[in-house]
Coordinates of C-alpha atoms in Angstrom, one line a residue:
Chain T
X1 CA 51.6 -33.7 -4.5
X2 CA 50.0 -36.1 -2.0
X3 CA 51.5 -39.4 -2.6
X4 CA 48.9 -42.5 -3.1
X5 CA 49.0 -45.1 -0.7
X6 CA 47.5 -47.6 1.5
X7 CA 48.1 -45.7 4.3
X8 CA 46.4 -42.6 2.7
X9 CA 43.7 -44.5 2.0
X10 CA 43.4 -45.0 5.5
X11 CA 43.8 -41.4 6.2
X12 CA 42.1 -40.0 4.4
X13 CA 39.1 -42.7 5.5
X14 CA 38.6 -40.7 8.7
X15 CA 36.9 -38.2 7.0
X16 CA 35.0 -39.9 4.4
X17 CA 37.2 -39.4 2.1
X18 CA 35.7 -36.1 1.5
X19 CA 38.9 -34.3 2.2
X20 CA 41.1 -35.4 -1.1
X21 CA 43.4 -32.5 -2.7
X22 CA 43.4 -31.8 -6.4
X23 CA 45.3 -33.9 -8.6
X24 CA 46.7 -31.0 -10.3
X25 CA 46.8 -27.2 -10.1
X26 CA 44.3 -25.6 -12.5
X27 CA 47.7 -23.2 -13.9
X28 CA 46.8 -20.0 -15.6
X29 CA 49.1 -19.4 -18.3
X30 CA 52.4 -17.2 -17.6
X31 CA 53.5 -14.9 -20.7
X32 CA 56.4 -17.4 -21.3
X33 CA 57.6 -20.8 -21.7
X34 CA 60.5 -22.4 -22.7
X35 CA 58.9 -25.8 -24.1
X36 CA 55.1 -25.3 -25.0
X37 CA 53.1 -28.6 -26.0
X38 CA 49.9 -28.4 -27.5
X39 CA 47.7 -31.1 -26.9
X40 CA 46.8 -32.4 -23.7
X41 CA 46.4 -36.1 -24.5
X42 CA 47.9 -39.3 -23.2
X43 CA 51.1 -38.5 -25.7
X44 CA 51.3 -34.6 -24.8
X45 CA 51.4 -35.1 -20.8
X46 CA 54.3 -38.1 -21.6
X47 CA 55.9 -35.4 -23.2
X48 CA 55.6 -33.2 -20.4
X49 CA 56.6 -35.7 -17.7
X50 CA 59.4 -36.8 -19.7
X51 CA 61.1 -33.4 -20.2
X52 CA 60.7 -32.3 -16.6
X53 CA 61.4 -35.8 -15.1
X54 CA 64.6 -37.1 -17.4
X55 CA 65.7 -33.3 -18.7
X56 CA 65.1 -31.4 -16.0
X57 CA 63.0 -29.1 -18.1
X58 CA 60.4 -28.1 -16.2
X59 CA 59.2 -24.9 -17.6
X60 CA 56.8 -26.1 -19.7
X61 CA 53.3 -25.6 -20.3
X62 CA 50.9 -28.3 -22.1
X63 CA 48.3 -26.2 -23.3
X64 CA 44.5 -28.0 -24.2
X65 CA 41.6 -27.1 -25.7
X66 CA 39.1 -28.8 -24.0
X67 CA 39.8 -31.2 -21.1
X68 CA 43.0 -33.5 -20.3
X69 CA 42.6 -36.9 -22.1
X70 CA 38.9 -35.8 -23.4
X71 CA 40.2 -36.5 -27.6
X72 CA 41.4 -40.0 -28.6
X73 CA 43.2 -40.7 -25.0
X74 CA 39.8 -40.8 -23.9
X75 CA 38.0 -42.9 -26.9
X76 CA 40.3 -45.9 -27.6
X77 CA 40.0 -49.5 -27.5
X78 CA 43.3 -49.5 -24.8
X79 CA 45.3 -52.4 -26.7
X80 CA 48.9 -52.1 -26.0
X81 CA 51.0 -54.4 -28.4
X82 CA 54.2 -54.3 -29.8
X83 CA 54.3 -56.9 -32.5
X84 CA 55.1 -54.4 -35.9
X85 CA 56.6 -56.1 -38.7
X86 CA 59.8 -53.5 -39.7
X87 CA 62.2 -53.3 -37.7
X88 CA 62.1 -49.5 -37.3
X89 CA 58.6 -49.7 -36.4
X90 CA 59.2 -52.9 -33.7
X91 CA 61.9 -51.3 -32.1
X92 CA 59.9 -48.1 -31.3
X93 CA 56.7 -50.0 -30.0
X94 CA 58.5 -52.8 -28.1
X95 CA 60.5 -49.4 -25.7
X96 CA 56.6 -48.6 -25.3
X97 CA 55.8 -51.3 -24.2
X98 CA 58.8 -51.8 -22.1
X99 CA 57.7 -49.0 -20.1
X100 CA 54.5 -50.1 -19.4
X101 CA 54.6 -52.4 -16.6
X102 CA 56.4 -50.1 -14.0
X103 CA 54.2 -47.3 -15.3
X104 CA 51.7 -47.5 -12.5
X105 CA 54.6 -47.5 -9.9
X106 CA 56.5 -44.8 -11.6
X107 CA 53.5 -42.8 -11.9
X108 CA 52.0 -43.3 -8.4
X109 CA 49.0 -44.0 -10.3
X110 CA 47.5 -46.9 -10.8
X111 CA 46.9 -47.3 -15.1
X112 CA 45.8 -51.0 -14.5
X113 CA 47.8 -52.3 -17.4
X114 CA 46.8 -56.2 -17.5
X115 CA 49.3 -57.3 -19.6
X116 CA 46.5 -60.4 -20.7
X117 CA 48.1 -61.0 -24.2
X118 CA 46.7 -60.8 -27.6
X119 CA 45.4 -62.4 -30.5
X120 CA 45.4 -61.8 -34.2
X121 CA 43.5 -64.4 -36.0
X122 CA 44.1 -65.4 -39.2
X123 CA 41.0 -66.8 -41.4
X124 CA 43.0 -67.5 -45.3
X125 CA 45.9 -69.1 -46.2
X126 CA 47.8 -65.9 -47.2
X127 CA 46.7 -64.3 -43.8
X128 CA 48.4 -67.5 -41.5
X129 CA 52.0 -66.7 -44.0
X130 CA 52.1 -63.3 -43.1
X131 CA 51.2 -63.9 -39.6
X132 CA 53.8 -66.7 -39.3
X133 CA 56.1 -63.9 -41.1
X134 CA 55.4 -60.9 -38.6
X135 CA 55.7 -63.5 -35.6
X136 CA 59.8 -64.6 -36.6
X137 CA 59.8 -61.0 -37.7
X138 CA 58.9 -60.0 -34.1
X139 CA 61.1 -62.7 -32.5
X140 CA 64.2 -61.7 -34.5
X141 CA 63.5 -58.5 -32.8
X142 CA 63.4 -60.3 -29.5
X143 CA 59.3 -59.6 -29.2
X144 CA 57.8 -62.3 -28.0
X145 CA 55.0 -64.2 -30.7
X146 CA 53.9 -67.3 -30.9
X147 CA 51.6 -68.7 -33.8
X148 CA 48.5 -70.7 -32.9
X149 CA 47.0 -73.5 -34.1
X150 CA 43.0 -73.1 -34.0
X151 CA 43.0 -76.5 -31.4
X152 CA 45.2 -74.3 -29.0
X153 CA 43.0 -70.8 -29.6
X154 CA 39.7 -72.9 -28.6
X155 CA 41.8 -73.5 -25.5
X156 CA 42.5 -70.3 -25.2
X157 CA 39.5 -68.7 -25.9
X158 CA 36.3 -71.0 -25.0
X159 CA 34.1 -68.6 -26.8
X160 CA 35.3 -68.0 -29.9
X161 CA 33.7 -69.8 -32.5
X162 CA 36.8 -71.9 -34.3
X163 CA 34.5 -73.8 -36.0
X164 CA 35.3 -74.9 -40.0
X165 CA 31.6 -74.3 -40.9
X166 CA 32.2 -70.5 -40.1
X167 CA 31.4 -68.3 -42.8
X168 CA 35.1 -67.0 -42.5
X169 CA 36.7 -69.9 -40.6
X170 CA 39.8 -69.3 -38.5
X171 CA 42.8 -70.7 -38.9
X172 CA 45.7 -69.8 -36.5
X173 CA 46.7 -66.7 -34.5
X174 CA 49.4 -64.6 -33.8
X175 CA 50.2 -64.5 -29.8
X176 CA 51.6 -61.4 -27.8
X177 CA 51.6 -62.7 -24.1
X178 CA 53.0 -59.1 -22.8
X179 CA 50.1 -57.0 -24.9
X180 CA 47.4 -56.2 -22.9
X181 CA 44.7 -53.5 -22.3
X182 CA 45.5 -50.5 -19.4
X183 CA 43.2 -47.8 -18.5
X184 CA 42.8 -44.5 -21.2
X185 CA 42.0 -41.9 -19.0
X186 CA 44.1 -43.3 -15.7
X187 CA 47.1 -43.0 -18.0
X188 CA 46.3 -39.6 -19.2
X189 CA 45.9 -38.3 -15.6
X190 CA 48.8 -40.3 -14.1
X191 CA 50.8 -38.5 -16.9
X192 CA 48.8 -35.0 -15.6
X193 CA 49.4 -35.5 -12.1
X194 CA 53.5 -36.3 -12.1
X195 CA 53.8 -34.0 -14.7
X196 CA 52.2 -31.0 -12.6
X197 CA 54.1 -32.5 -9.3
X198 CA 57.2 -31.6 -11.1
X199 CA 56.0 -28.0 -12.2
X200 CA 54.5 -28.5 -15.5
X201 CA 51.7 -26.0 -16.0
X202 CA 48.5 -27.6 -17.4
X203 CA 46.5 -25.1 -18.9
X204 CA 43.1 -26.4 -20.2
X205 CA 40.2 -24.8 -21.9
X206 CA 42.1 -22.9 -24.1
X207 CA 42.4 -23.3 -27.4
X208 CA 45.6 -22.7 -29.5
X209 CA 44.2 -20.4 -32.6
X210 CA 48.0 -19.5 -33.9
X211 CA 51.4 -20.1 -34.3
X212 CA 53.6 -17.0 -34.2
X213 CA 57.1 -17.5 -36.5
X214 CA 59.3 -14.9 -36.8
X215 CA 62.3 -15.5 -38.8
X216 CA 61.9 -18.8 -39.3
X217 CA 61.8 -20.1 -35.7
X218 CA 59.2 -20.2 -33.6
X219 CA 58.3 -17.7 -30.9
X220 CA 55.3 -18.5 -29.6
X221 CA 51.1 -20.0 -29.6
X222 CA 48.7 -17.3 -29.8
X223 CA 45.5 -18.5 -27.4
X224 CA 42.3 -17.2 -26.7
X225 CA 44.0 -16.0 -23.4
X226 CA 46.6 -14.2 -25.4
X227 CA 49.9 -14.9 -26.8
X228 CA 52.0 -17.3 -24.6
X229 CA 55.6 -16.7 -25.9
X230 CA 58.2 -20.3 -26.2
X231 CA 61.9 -21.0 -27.3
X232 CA 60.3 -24.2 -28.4
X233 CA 56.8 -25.6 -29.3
X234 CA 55.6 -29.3 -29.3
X235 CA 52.5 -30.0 -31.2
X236 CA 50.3 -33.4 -30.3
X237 CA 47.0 -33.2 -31.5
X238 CA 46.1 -36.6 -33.4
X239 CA 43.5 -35.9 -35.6
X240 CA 44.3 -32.1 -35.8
X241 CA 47.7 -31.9 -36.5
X242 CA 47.2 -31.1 -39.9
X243 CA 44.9 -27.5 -38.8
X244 CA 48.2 -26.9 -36.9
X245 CA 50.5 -27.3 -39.3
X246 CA 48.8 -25.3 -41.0
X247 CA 49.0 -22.1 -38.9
X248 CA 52.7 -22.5 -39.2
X249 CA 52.6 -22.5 -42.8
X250 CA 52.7 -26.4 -43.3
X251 CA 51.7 -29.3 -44.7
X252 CA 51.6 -32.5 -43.7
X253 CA 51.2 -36.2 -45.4
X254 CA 48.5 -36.9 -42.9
X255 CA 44.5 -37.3 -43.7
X256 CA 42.2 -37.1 -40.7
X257 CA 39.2 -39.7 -40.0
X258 CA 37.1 -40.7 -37.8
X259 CA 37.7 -44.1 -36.0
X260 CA 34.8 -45.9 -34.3
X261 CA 34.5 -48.0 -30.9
X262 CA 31.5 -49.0 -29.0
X263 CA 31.3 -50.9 -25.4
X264 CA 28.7 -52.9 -24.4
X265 CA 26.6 -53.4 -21.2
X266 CA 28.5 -55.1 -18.5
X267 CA 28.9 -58.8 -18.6
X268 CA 30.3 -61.3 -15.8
X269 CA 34.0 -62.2 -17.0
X270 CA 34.0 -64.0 -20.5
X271 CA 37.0 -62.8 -22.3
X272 CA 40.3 -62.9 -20.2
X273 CA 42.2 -61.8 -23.5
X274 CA 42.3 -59.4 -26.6
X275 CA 40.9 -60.8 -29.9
X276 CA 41.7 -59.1 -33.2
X277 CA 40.8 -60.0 -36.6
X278 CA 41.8 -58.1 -39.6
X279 CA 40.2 -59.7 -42.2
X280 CA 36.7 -59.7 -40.6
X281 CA 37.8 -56.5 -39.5
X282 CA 37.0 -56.1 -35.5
X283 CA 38.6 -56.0 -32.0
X284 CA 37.6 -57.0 -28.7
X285 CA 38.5 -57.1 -25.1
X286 CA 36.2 -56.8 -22.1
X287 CA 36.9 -54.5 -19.7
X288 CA 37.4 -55.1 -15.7
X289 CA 34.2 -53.6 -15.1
X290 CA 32.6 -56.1 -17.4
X291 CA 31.6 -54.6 -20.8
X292 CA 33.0 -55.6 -24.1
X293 CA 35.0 -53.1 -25.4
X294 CA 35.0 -53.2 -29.3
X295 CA 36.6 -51.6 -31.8
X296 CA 35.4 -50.8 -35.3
X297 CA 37.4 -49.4 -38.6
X298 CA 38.1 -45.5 -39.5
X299 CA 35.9 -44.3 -42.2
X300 CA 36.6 -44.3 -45.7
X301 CA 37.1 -40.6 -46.2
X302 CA 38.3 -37.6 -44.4
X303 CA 36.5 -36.3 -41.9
X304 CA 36.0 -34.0 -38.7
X305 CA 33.0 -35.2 -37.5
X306 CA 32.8 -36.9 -34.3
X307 CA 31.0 -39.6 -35.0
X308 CA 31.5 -42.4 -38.1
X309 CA 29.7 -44.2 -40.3
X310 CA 26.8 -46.6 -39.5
X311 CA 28.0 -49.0 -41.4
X312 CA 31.3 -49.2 -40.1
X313 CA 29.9 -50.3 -37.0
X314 CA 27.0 -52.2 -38.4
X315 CA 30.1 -54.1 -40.2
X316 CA 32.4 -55.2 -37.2
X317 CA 29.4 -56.3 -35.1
X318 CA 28.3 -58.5 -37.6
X319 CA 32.1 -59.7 -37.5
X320 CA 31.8 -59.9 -33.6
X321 CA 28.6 -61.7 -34.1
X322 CA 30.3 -64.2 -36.2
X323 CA 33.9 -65.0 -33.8
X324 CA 31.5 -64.7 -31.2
X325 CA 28.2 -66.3 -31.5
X326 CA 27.2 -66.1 -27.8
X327 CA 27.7 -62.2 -27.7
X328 CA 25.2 -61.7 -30.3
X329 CA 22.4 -60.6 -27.8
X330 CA 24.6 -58.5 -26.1
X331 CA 23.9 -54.7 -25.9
X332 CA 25.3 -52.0 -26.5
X333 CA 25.6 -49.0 -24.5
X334 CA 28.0 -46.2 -26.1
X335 CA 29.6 -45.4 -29.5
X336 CA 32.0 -42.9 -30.4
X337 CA 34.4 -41.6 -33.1
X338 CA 37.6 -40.0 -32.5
X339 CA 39.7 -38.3 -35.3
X340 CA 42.7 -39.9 -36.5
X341 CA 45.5 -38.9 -38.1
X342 CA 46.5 -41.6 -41.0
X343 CA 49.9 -41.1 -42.9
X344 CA 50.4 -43.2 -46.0
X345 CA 52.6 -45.6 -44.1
X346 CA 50.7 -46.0 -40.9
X347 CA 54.0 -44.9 -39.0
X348 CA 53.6 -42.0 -37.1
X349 CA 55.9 -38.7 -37.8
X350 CA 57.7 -37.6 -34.9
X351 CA 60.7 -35.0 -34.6
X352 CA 61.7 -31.7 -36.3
X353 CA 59.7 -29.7 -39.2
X354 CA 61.2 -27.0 -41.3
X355 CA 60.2 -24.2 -38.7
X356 CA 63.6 -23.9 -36.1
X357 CA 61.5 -25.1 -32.8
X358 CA 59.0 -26.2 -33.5
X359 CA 58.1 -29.9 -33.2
X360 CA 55.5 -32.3 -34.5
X361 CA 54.7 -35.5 -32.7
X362 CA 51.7 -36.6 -35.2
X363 CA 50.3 -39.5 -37.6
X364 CA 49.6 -42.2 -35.5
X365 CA 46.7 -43.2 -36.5
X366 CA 45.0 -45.7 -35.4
X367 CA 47.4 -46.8 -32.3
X368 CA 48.5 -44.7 -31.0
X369 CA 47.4 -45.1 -27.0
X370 CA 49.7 -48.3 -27.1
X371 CA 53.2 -46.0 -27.3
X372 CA 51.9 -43.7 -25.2
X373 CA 54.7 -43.7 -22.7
X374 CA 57.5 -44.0 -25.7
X375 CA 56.2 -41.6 -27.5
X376 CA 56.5 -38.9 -24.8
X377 CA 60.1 -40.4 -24.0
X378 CA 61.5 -40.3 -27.3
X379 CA 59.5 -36.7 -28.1
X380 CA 60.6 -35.4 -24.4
X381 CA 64.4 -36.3 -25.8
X382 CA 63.8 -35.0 -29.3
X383 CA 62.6 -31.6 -28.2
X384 CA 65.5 -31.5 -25.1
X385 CA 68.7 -31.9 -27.5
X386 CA 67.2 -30.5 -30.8
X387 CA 68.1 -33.8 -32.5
X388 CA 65.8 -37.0 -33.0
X389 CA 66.0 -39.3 -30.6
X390 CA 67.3 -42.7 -32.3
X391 CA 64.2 -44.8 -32.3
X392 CA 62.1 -41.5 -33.3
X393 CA 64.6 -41.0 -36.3
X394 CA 63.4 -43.1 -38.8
X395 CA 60.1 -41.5 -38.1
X396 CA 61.1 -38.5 -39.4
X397 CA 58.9 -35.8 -41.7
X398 CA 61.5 -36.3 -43.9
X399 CA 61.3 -39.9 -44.8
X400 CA 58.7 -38.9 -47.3
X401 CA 61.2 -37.2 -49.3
X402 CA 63.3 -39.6 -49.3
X403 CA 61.2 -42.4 -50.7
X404 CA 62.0 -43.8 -46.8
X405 CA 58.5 -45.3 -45.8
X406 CA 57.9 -47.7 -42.6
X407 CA 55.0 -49.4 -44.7
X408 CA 53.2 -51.1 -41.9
X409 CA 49.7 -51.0 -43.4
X410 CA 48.4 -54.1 -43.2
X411 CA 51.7 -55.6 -42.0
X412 CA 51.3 -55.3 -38.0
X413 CA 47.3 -56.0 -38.0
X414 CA 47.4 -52.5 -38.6
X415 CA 43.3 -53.1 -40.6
X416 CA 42.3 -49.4 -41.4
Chain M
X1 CA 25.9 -41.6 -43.2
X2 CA 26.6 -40.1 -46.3
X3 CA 24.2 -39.5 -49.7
X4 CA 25.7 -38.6 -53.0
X5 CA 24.3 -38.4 -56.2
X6 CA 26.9 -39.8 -59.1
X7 CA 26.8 -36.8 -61.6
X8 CA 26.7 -40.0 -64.0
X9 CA 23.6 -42.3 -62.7
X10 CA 21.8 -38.6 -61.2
X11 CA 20.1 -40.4 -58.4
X12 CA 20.9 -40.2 -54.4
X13 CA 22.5 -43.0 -53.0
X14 CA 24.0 -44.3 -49.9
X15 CA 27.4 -44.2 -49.3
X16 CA 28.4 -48.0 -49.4
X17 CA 28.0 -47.7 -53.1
X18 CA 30.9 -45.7 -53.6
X19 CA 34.6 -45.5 -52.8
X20 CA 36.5 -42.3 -51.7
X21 CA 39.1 -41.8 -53.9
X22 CA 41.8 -39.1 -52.3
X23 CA 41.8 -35.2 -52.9
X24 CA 41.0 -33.9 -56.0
X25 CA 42.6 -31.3 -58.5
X26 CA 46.3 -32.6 -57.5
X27 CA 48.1 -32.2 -60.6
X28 CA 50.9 -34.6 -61.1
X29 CA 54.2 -32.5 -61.4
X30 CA 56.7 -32.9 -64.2
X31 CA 59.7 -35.6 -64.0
X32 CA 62.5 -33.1 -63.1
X33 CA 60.9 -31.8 -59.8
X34 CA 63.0 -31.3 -56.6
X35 CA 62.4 -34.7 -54.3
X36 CA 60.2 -32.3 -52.1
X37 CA 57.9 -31.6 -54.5
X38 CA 57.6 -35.0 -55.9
X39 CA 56.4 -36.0 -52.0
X40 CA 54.2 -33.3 -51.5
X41 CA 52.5 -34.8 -54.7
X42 CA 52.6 -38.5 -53.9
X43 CA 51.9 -37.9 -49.7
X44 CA 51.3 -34.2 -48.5
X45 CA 47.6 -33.3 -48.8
X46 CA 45.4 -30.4 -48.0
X47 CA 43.0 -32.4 -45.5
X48 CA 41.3 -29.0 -44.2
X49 CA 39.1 -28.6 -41.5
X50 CA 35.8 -27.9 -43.7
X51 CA 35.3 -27.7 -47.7
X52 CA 37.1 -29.9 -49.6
X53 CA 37.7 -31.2 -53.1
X54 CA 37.4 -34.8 -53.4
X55 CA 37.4 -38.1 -55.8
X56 CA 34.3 -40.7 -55.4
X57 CA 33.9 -43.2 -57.4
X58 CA 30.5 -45.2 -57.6
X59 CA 32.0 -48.8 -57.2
X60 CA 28.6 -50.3 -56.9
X61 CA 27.1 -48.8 -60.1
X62 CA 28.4 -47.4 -62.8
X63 CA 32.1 -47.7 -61.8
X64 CA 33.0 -44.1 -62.9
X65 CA 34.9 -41.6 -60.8
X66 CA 33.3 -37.8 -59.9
X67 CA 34.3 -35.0 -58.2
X68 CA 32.6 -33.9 -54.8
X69 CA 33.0 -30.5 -52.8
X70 CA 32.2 -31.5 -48.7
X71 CA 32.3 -30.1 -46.3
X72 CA 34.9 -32.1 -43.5
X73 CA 32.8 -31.1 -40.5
X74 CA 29.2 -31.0 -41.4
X75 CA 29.5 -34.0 -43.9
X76 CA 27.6 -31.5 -46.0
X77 CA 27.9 -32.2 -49.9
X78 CA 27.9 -28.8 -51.6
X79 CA 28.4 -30.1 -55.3
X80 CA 29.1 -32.5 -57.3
X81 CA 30.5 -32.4 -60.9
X82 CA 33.0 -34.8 -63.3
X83 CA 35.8 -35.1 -63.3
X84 CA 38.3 -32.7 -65.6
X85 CA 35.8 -29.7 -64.3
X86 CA 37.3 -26.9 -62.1
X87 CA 35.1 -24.4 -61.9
X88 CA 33.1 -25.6 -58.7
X89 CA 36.7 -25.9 -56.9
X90 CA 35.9 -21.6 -56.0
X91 CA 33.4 -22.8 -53.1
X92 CA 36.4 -24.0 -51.1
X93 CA 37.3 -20.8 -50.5
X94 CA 33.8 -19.2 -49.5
X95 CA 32.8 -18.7 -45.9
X96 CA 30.0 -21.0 -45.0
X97 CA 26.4 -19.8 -45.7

């Protein structure tokens, strides 16, 4: 792997830049792995990077259907907070987020995370208690929060319309100075590229259309390029975990929708922050380029479709319109749905299932890009030892047996 | 954007009349089940990849709750019948036309 740096920049300069290797081989599969993940997203490459880079397991292949990052690490709204209201929940989002600011440098590749803080508003009474509640909450935890008042939010944020007269007025905030937004795809192929660097096979275009189990345990994916035989299998595939699952025979407490997001044409810089409101029910952050990134609620009912509901959108722009009154001639330029996987909780599942080997790192809904770089740790670890890692533990299939939920629906301006 | 027709009002309307209600058919167990089967009641569900059983219920109208048989990737509503009916649950199974 070519290292990135200033003086390569220079280099390769000379020739007009023209002369740039790949970032990553394109692998063809081998007949046999010892770790196979499935799902090339942001959280499948962590996984990858992880196991080579702190377990020394590097024959691995992440094997992806269509392109690297092209699902929901590709259509997000980039928010990276930790501020969860349970403990279990907190703990796992805040080592996320811990990772996140040397990412770029462990990476070698720049995943602009702009730690720029961020914002959930409150517009009732009952909304400013919990939020005052999640904030010591978070602080007990040793996350940082702050509540604001709506004098120091109009501060904060010029634009936003903190006015009394507004239809739903807003009354305080919730603060997270380290949140911030990064770059989707730059984390997916900064993942890719160290992952690769370290003899990780990425295999793309290949679609995983079984799950051979032989005695229990697993032995293998079958592909459309054949059979690739592995002591173990990871499976990371958001929205599809549940068509997975069930090619090895299982079910899972998951229903799959479609979440919506939408950016805007590029503006000059207006918004230095991220804005969310749960009770109008948007986000927003604008992007360094200069659009408006916005995100929009998951669909009512399960779905494949990549697309959403019109009124879905039609709703949070009208919400967008109303915190925002100066963006309401603002145009849009793309919408898109991905398909996420919702567990009754809103906590992801992460570690072992009943088949021996086989691992699912699943349910995270609507956040998901945020623990990106946890995820894969604690998944990496998981899969390594056989055994959860401790902060993935309580995140266990199990739990649902057990009557164990993490019930952050609703508590960690978790809207959908 | 979806259309259903409530098997109760009979006329096509648009989907922010109604509410979706969670799979259909899932028959709640007896008291002495195993803990795993008492989860896969309350949590596990069958969320395939194309025809599916599900609850509506027509929240803007006459409040009542139906049955719908859709497909999860066309959006395509192949029938719609009350609730306590079974019969229609046999085009879950059946290759697309």
């Amino acid at each position: 792997m070519e290292r990135y740096s200033l003086f390569g920049l220079l280099k390769h300069a000379l020739h007009h830049h023209e002369d740039w290797p790949r970032a990553w081989r394109d692998a063809e599969p081998r007949s046999s792995y010892d770790v196979v993940i499935v799902g090339g997203g942001g959280h499948g490459l962590a996984t990858a990077y992880y196991l080579a880079k702190v377990h020394g397991i590097s024959d691995v292949a992440v094997v992806e259907k269509g392109w690297l990052g092209g699902g929901n690490t590709g259509r997000n709204t980039t928010i990276v907070r930790s501020n969860y209201l349970r403990d279990e929940a907190a703990w796992l989002y805040d080592f996320a987020l811990e990772l996140w600011p040397d990412l770029s440098r462990e990476l070698n590749f720049n995943v602009m995370f702009s730690p720029r803080g961020v914002l959930n508003l409150g517009h009732t009474l009952q909304e400013m208690r919990d939020i005052e509640r999640r904030v010591n909450a978070n602080r007990l935890n040793g996350i940082d929060g702050e509540v604001l008042s709506p004098a120091e939010l109009e501060a904060r944020v010029p634009l936003l319309n903190c006015s009394a007269s507004a239809r739903y007025p807003v009354l305080g905030a919730s603060w997270q100075p380290r949140g911030g937004v990064a770059r989707h795809d730059a984390v997916a192929w900064g993942y890719a590229r160290a992952a690769d660097a370290l003899g990780v096979d990425l295999i793309q275009q290949t679609p995983v259309t079984g799950i051979r189990v032989e005695d229990g345990r697993v032995a293998g994916v079958e592909t459309d390029r054949g059979l690739i035989a592995a002591r173990k299998v990871a499976c990371v595939v958001a929205g599809h975990s549940g068509v997975l699952a069930a090619m090895a025979g299982l079910r899972l407490p998951i229903e799959s929708r479609p979440l919506q997001a939408l950016v805007s044409e590029p503006l000059k810089p207006c918004l230095d922050t991220v804005v969310m409101s749960n009770a109008v029910h948007c986000y927003i952050s604008q992007a360094d380029k200069g659009d408006l990134v916005i995100g929009a609620g998951a669909d009512g009912y399960t779905g494949y479709g990549q697309r959403g509901s019109f009124h879905i959108i039609e709703h949070s722009l009208a919400a967008v319109c109303e915190l925002f009154p100066a963006f309401s001639r603002v145009r849009m330029n793309r919408q898109w749905g991905g398909i996420v996987d919702i567990c009754p909780d809103a906590c992801p599942i992460i570690g072992k299932t009943p088949v021996g080997g086989l691992y699912f790192n699943c349910g995270w809904g609507t956040g998901g890009f945020k623990s990106t770089p946890g995820s894969g740790y604690v998944f990496a670890d998981t899969i390594a030892h056989d055994r959860p890692h401790p902060l993935a533990a309580p995140f266990a299939l199990s739990r649902f047996e057990r009557g164990a939920l993490i019930d952050e629906h609703g508590a960690a301006g978790v809207a959908h | 954007m979806l259309l259903l027709q409530c098997p109760h009002c009979l006329e096509a309307r648009s989907e922010e009349e109604f509410d979706y209600a969670g799979e259909a058919h899932i028959q709640r167990p007896a008291t002495d089940v195993s803990d795993a089967e008492w989860a896969d009641y309350l949590y596990f569900r069958s969320n395939p990849q194309g025809r599916h059983c599900e609850m509506w219920v027509h929240t803007a109208g006459c409040r009542r709750y139906f049955n719908v048989v859709r497909d999860t990737v066309s959006y395509d509503v192949l029938a719609v019948y009350p609730i306590g009916e079974r019969e229609r649950e046999s085009l879950v199974g059946k290759p697309p036309p």
